[in-house]
PDB file of C-alpha atoms and ligand atoms in Angstrom:
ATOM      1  CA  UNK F   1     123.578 113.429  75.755  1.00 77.00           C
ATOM      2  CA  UNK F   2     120.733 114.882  77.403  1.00 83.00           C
ATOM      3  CA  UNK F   3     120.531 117.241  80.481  1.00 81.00           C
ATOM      4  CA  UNK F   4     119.810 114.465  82.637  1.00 78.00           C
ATOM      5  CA  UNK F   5     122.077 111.905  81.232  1.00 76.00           C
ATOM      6  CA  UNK F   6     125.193 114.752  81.803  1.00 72.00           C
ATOM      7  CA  UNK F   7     123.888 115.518  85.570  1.00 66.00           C
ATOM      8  CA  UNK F   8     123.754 111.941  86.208  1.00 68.00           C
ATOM      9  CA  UNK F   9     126.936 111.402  84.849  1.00 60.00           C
ATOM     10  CA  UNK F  10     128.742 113.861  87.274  1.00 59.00           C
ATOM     11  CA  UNK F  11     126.538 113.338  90.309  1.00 58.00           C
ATOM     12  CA  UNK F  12     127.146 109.519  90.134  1.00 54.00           C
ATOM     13  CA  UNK F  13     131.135 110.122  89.954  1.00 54.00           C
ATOM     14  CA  UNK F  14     131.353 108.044  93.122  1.00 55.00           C
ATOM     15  CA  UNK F  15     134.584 105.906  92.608  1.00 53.00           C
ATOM     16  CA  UNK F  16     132.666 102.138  93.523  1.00 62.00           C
ATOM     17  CA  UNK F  17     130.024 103.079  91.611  1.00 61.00           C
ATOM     18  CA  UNK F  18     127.833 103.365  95.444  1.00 68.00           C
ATOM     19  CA  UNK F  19     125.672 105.768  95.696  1.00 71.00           C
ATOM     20  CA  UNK F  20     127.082 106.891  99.381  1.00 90.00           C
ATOM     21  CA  UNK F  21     125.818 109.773 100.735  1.00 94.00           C
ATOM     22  CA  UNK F  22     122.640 111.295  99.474  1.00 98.00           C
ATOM     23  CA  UNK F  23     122.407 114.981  98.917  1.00 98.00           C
ATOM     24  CA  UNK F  24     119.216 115.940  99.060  1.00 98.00           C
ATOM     25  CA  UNK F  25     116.909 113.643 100.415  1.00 98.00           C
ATOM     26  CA  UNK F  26     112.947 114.185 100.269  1.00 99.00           C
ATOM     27  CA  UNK F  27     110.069 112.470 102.608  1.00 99.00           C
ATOM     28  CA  UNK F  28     106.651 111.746 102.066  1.00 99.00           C
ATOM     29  CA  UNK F  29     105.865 112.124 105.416  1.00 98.00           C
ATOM     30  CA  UNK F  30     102.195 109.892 105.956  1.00 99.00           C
ATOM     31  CA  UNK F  31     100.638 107.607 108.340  1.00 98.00           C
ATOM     32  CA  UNK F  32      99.720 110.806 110.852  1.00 98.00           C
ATOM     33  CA  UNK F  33      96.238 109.897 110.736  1.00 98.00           C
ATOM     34  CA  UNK F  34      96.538 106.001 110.877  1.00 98.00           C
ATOM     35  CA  UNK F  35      98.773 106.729 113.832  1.00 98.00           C
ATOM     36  CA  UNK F  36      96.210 108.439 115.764  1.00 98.00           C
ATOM     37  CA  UNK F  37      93.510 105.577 114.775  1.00 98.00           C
ATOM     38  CA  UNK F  38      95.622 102.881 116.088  1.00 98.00           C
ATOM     39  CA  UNK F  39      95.776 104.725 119.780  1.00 98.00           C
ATOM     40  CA  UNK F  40      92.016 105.823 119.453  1.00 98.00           C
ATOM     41  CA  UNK F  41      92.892 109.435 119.326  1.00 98.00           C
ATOM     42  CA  UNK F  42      91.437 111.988 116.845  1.00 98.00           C
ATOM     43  CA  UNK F  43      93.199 112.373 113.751  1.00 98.00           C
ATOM     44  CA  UNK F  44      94.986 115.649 114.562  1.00 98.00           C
ATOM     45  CA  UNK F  45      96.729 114.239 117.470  1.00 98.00           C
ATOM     46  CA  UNK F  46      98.715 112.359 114.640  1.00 98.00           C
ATOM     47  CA  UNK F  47      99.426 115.761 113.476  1.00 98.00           C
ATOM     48  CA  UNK F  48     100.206 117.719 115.839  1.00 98.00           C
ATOM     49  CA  UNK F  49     102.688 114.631 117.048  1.00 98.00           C
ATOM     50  CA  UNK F  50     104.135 114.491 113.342  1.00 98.00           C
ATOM     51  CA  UNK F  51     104.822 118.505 113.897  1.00 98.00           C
ATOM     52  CA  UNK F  52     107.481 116.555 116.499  1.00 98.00           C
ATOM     53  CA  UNK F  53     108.692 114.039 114.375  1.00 98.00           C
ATOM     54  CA  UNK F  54     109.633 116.766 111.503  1.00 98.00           C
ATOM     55  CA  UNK F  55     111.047 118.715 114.064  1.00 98.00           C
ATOM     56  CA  UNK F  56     113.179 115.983 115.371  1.00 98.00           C
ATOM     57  CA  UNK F  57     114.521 115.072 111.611  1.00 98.00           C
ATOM     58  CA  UNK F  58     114.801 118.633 110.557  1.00 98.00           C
ATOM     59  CA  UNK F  59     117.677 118.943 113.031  1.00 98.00           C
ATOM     60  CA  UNK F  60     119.061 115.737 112.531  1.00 98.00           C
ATOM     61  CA  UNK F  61     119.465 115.691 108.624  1.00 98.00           C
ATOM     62  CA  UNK F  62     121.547 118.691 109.678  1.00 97.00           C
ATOM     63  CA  UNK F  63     123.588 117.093 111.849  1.00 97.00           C
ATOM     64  CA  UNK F  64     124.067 114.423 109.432  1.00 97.00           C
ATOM     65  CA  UNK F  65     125.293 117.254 106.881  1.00 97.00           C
ATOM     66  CA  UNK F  66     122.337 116.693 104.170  1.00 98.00           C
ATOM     67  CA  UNK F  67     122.337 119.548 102.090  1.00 98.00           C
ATOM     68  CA  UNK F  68     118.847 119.741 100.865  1.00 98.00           C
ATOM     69  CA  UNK F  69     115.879 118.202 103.011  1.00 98.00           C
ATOM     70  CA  UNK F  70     112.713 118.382 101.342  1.00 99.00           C
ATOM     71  CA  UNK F  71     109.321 117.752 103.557  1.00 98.00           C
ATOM     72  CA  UNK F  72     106.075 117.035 101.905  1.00 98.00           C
ATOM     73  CA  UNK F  73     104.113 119.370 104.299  1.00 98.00           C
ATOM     74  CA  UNK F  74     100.358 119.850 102.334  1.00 98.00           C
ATOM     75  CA  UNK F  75      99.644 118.624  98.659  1.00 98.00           C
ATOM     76  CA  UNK F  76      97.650 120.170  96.528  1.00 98.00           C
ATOM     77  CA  UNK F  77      94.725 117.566  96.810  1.00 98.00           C
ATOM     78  CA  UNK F  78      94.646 117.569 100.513  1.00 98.00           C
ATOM     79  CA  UNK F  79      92.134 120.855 100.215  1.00 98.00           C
ATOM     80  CA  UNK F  80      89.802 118.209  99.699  1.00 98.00           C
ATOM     81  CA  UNK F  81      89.836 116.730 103.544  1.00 98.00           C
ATOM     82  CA  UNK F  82      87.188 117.823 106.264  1.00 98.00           C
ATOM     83  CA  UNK F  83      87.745 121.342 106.733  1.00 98.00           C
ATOM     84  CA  UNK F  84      88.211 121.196 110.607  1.00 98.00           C
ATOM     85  CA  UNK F  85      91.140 119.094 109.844  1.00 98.00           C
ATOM     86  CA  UNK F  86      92.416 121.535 107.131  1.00 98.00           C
ATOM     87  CA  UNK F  87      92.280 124.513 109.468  1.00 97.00           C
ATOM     88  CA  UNK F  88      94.127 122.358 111.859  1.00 98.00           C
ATOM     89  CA  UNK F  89      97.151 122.063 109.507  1.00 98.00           C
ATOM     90  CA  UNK F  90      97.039 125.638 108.586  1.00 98.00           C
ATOM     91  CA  UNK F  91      97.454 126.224 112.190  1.00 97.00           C
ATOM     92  CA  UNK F  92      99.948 123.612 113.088  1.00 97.00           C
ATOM     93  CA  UNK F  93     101.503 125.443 110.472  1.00 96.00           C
ATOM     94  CA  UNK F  94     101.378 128.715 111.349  1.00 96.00           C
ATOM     95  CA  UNK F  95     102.375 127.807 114.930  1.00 97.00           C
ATOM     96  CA  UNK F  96     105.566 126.015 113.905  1.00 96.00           C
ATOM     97  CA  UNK F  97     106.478 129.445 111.485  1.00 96.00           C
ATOM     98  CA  UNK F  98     106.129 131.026 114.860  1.00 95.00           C
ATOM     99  CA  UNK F  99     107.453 128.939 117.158  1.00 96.00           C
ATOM    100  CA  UNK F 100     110.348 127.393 115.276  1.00 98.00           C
ATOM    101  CA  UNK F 101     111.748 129.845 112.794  1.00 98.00           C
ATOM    102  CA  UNK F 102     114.350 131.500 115.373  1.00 98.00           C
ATOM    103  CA  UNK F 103     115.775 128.217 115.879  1.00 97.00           C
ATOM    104  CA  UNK F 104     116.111 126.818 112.338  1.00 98.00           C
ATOM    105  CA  UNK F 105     117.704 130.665 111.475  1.00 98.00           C
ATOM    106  CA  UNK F 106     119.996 130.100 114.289  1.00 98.00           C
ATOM    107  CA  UNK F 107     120.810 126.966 112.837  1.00 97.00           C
ATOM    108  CA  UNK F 108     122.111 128.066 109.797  1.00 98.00           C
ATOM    109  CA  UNK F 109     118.981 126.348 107.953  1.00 98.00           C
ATOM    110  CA  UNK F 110     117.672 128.155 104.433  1.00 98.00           C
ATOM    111  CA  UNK F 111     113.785 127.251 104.640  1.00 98.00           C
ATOM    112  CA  UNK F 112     112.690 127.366 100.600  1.00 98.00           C
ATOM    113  CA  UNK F 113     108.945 126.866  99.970  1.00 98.00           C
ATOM    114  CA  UNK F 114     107.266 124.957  96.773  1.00 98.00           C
ATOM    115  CA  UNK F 115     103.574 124.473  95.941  1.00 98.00           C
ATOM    116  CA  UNK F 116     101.214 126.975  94.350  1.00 98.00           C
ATOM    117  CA  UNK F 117     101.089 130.511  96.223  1.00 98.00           C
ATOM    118  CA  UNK F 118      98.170 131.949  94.158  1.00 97.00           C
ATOM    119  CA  UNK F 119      94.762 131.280  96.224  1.00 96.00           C
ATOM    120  CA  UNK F 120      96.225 131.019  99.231  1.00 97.00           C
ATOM    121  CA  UNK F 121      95.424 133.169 102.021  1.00 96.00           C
ATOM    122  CA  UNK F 122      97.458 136.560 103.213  1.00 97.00           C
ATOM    123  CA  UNK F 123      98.203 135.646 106.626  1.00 95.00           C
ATOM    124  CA  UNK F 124      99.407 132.132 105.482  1.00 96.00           C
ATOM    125  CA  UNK F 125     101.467 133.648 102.653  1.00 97.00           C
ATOM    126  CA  UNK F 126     103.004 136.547 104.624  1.00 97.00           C
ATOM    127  CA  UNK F 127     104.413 133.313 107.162  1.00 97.00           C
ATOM    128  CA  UNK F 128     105.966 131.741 104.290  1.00 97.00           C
ATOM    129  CA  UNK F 129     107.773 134.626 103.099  1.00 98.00           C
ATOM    130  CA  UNK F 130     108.739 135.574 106.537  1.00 98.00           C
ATOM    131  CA  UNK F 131     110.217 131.854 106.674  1.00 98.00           C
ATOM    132  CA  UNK F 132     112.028 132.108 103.618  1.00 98.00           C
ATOM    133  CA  UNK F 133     113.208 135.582 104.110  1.00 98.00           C
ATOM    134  CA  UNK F 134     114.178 135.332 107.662  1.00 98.00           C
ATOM    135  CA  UNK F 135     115.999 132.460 106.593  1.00 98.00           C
ATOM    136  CA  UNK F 136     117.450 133.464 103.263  1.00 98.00           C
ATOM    137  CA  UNK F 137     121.110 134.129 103.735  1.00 98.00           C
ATOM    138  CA  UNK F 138     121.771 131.174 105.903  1.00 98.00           C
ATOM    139  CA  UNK F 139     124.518 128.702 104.311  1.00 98.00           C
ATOM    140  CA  UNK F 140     123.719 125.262 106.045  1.00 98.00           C
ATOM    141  CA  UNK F 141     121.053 122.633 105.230  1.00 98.00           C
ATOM    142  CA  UNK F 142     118.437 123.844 102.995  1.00 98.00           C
ATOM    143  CA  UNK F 143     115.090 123.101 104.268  1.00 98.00           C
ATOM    144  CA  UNK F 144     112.676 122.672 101.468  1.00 98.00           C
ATOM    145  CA  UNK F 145     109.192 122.824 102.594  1.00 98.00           C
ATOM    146  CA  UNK F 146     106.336 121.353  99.585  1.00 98.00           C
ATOM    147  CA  UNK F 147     102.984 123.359 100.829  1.00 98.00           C
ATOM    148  CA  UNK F 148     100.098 123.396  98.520  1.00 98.00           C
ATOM    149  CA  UNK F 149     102.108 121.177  96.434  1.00 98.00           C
ATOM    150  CA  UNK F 150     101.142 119.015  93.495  1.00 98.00           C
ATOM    151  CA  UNK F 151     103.439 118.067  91.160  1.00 98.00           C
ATOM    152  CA  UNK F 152     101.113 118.383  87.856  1.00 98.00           C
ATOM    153  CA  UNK F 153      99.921 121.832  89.087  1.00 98.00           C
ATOM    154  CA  UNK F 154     104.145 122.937  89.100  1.00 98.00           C
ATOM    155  CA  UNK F 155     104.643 121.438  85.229  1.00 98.00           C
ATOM    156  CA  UNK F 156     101.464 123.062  84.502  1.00 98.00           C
ATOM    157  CA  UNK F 157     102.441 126.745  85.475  1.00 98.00           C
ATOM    158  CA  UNK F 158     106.194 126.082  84.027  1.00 98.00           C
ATOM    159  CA  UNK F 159     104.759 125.144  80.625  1.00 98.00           C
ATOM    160  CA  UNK F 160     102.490 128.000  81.173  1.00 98.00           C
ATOM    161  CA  UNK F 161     105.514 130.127  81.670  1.00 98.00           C
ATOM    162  CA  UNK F 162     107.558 128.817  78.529  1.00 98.00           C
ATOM    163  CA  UNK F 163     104.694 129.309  76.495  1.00 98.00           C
ATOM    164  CA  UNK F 164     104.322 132.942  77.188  1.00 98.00           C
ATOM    165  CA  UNK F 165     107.673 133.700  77.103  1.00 98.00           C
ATOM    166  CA  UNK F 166     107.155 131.483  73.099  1.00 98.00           C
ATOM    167  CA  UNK F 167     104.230 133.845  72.714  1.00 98.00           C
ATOM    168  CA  UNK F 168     106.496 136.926  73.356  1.00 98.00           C
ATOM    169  CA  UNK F 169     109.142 136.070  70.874  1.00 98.00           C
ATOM    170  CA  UNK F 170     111.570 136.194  73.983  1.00 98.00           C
ATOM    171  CA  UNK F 171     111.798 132.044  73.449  1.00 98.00           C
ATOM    172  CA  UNK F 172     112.181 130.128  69.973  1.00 98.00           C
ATOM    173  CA  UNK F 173     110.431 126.493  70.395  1.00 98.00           C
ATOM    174  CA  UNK F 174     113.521 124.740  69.525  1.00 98.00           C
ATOM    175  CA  UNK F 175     115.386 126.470  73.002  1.00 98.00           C
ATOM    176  CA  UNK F 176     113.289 124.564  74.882  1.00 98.00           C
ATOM    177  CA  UNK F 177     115.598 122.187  76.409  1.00 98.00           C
ATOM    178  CA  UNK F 178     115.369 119.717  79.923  1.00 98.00           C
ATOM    179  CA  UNK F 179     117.313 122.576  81.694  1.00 98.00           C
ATOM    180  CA  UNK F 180     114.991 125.221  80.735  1.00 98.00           C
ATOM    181  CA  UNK F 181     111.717 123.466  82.076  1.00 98.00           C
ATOM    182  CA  UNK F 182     113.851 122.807  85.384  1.00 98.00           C
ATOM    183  CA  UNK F 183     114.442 126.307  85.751  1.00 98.00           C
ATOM    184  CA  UNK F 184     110.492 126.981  85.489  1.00 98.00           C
ATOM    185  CA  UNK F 185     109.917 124.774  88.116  1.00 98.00           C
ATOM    186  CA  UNK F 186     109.390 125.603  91.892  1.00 98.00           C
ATOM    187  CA  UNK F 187     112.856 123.663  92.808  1.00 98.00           C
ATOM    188  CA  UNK F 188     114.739 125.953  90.060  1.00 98.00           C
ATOM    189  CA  UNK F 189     118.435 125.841  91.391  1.00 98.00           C
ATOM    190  CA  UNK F 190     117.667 122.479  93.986  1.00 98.00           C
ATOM    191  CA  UNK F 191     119.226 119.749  93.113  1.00 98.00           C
ATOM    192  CA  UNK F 192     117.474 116.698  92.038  1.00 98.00           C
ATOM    193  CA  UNK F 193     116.173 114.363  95.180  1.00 98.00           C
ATOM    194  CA  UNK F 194     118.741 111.378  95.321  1.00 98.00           C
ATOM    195  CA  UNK F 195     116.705 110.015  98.157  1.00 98.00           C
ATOM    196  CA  UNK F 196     112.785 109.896  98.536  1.00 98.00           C
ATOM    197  CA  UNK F 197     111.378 108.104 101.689  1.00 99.00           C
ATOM    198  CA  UNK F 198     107.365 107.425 102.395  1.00 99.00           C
ATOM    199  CA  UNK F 199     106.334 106.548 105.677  1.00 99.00           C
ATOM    200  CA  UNK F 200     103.973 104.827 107.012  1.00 98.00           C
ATOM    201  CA  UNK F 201     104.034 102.048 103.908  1.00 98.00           C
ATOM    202  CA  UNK F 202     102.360 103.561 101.221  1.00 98.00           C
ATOM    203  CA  UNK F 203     104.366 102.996  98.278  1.00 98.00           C
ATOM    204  CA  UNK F 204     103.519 105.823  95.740  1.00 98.00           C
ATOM    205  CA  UNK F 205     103.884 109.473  94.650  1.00 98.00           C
ATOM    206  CA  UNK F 206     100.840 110.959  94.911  1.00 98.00           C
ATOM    207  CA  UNK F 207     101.665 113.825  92.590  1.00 98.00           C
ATOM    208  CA  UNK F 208     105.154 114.392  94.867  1.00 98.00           C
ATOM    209  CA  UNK F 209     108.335 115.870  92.474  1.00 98.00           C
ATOM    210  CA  UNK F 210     107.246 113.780  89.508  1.00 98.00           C
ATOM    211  CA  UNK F 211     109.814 115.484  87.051  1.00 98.00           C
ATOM    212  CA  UNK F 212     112.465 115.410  90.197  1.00 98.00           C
ATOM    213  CA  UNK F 213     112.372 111.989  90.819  1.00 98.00           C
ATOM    214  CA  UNK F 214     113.419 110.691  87.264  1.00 98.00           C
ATOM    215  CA  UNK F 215     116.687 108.683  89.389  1.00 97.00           C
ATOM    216  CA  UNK F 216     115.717 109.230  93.011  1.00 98.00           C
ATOM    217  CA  UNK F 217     115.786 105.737  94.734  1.00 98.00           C
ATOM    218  CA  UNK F 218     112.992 105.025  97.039  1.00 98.00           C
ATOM    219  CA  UNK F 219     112.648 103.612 100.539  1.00 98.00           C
ATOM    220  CA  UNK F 220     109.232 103.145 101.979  1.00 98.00           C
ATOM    221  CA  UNK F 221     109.701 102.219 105.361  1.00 98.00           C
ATOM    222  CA  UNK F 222     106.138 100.476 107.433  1.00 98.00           C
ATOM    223  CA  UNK F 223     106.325 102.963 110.507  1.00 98.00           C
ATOM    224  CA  UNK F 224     103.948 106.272 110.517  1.00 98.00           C
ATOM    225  CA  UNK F 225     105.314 109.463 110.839  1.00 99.00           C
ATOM    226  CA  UNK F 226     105.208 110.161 114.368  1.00 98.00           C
ATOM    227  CA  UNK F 227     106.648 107.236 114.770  1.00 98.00           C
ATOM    228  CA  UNK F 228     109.573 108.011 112.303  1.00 98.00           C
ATOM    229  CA  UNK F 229     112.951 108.495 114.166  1.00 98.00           C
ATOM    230  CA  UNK F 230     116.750 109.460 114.082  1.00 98.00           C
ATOM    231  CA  UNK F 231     117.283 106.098 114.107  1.00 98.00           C
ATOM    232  CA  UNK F 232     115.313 105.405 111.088  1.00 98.00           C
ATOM    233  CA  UNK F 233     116.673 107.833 108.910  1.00 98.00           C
ATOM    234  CA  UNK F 234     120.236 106.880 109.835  1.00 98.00           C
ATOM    235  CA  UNK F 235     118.694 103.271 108.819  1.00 98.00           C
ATOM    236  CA  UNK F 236     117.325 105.253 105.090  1.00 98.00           C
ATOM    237  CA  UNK F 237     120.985 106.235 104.675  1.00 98.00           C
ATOM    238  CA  UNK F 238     122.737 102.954 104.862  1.00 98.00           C
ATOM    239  CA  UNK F 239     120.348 101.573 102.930  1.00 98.00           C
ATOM    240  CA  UNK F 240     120.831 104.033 100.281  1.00 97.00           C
ATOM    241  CA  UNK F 241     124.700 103.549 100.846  1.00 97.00           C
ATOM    242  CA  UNK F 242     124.425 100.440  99.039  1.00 96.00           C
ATOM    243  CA  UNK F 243     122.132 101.259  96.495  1.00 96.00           C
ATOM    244  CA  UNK F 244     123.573 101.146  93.011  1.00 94.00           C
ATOM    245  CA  UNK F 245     122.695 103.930  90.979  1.00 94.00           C
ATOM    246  CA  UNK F 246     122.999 103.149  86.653  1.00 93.00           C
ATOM    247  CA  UNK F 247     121.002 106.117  85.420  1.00 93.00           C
ATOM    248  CA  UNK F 248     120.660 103.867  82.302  1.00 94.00           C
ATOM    249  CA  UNK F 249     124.249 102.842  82.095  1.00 94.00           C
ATOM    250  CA  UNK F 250     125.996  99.525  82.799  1.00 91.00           C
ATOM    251  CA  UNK F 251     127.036  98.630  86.522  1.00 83.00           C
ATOM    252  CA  UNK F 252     130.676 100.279  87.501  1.00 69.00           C
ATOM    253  CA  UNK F 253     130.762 102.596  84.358  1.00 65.00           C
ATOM    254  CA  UNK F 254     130.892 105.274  86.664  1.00 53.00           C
ATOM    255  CA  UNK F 255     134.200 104.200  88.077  1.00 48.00           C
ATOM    256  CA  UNK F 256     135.791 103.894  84.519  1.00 44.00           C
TER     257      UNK F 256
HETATM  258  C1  LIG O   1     100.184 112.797 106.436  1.00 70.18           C
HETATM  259  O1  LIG O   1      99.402 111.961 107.221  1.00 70.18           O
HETATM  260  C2  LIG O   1      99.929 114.258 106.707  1.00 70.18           C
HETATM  261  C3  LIG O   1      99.234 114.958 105.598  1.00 70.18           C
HETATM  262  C4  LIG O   1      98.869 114.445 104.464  1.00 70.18           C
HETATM  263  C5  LIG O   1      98.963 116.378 105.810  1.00 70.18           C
HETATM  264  P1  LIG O   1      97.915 111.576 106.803  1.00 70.18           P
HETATM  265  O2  LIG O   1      96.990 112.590 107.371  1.00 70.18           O
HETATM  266  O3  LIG O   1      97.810 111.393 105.344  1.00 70.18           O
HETATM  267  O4  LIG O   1      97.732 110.199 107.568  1.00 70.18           O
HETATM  268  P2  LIG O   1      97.011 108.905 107.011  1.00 70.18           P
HETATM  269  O5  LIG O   1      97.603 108.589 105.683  1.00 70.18           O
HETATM  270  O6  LIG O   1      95.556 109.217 106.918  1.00 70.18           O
HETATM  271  O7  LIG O   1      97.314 107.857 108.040  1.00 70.18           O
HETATM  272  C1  LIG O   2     100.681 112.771 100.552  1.00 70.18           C
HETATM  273  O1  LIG O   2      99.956 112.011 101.460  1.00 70.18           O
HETATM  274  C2  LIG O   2     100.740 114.203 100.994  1.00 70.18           C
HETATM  275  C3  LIG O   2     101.507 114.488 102.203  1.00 70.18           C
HETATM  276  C4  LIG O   2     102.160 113.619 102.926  1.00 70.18           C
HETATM  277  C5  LIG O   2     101.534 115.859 102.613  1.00 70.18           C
HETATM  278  P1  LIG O   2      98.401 111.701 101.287  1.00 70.18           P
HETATM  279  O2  LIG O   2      97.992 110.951 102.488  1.00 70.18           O
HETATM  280  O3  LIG O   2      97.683 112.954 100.988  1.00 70.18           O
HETATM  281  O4  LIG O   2      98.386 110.801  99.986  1.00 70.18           O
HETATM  282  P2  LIG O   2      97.331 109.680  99.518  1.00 70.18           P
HETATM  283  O5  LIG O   2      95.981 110.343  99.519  1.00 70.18           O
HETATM  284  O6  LIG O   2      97.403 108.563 100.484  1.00 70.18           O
HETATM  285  O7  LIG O   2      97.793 109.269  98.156  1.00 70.18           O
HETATM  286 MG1  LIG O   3      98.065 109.815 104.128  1.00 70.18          MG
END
């Protein structure tokens, strides 16, 4: 049985063979800028009224009791925008480190960051780190945030690492197993999304948790971010709730 097949087996131990409750759920969040368009605004209203929206669900998926709630913050391709409106999501983030981080510490939230780290700059950096150290020892939801993120860029630098650690002698080819590329990637230790929402209609990836999302179900509700709500999350969980999850298997097998 493989890695995946064994994880799949115990995660989906869910007596009706329902998926229920998911544990970690991750969202594409999109649509900031077509949001703005439609009300004639400039794009980075959209933004800065997504900031809200992610704000809003942040302390909801708490209160819901998600464990892990992954946000796709700033992909790795999204350098390639109008640099007034990259600046403006550097800031946006660096005002929500600021501005938020007491709160989500006193909520008992664990921020984690993914992406790339190498190339970006010191002051944006040092805010990350502050997040996730501020942050570290807290025991409630974990608050996975995907900056400079691209999913092909993560397998590239965990192959990269493998093969080093081949090219060392410390690892024999044959040891390299499913479990041992997931611990080389940036969501080493996270479990695997069960959940992954887009908003705002788009239905695809774009280079989002590719090796991650091998059994995630998928919900791509029509509204844009900022127009995303408690509501429609507690909509994404029912939904999922009667989702049937076979990881390859036959229907009910998980139920005996
Ligand atoms: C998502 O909204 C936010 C980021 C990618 C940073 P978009 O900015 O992609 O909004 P649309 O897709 O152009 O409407
Ligand atoms: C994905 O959205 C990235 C984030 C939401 C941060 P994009 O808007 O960048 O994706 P494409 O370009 O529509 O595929
Ligand atoms: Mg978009």
């Amino acid at each position: 049985m493989t890695a995946t097949a064994q994880r799949n087996a115990f995660d989906n131990a869910c007596p009706d063979g329902k998926a229920a409750f998911p544990r970690h759920v991750a969202i594409i969040m999109d649509g900031n800028g077509r949001w703005a368009r439609e009300r004639d605004l400039p794009r980075t209203e959209g933004h800065r009224k997504g900031v809200d929206t992610l704000r809003k669900i942040v302390r909801h998926a708490a209160k819901r009791g998600i464990g892990y709630l992954t946000l796709f913050s700033f992909s790795s391709e999204n350098w390639t925008r109008p640099e007034a409106e990259v600046s403006f999501l550097m800031g946006l983030l660096q005002r929500f480190v600021q501005r938020d981080l007491a709160d989500l510490d006193r909520n008992n939230i664990k921020v984690r960051i993914i992406g790339e780290r190498t190339g970006l700059s010191p002051d944006i950096l040092s805010l990350l780190e502050e997040a996730e150290t501020v942050t570290g020892k807290n025991t409630g939801l974990v608050l996975v945030v995907a900056f400079n993120y691209g999913a092909r860029n993560e397998l590239t630098r965990a192959v990269r690492s493998i093969a080093e650690a081949v090219s060392r002698g410390e690892v024999a080819p044959e040891e390299v197993d499913e479990t041992m590329i997931a611990s080389r990637l940036d969501t080493a230790g996270l479990p695997d999304p069960d959940l992954i929402i887009r908003t705002s209609g788009e239905q695809r990836l774009s280079n989002f948790l590719l090796w991650q999302a091998a059994y995630a179900e998928f919900l791509f509700p029509s509204s844009n971010w900022p127009d995303f709500n408690e509501d429609a999350f507690d909509e994404a969980l029912a939904v999922f709730a009667g989702r049937e999850r076979r990881y390859g298997g036959l229907s009910g097998q998980a139920g005996g």
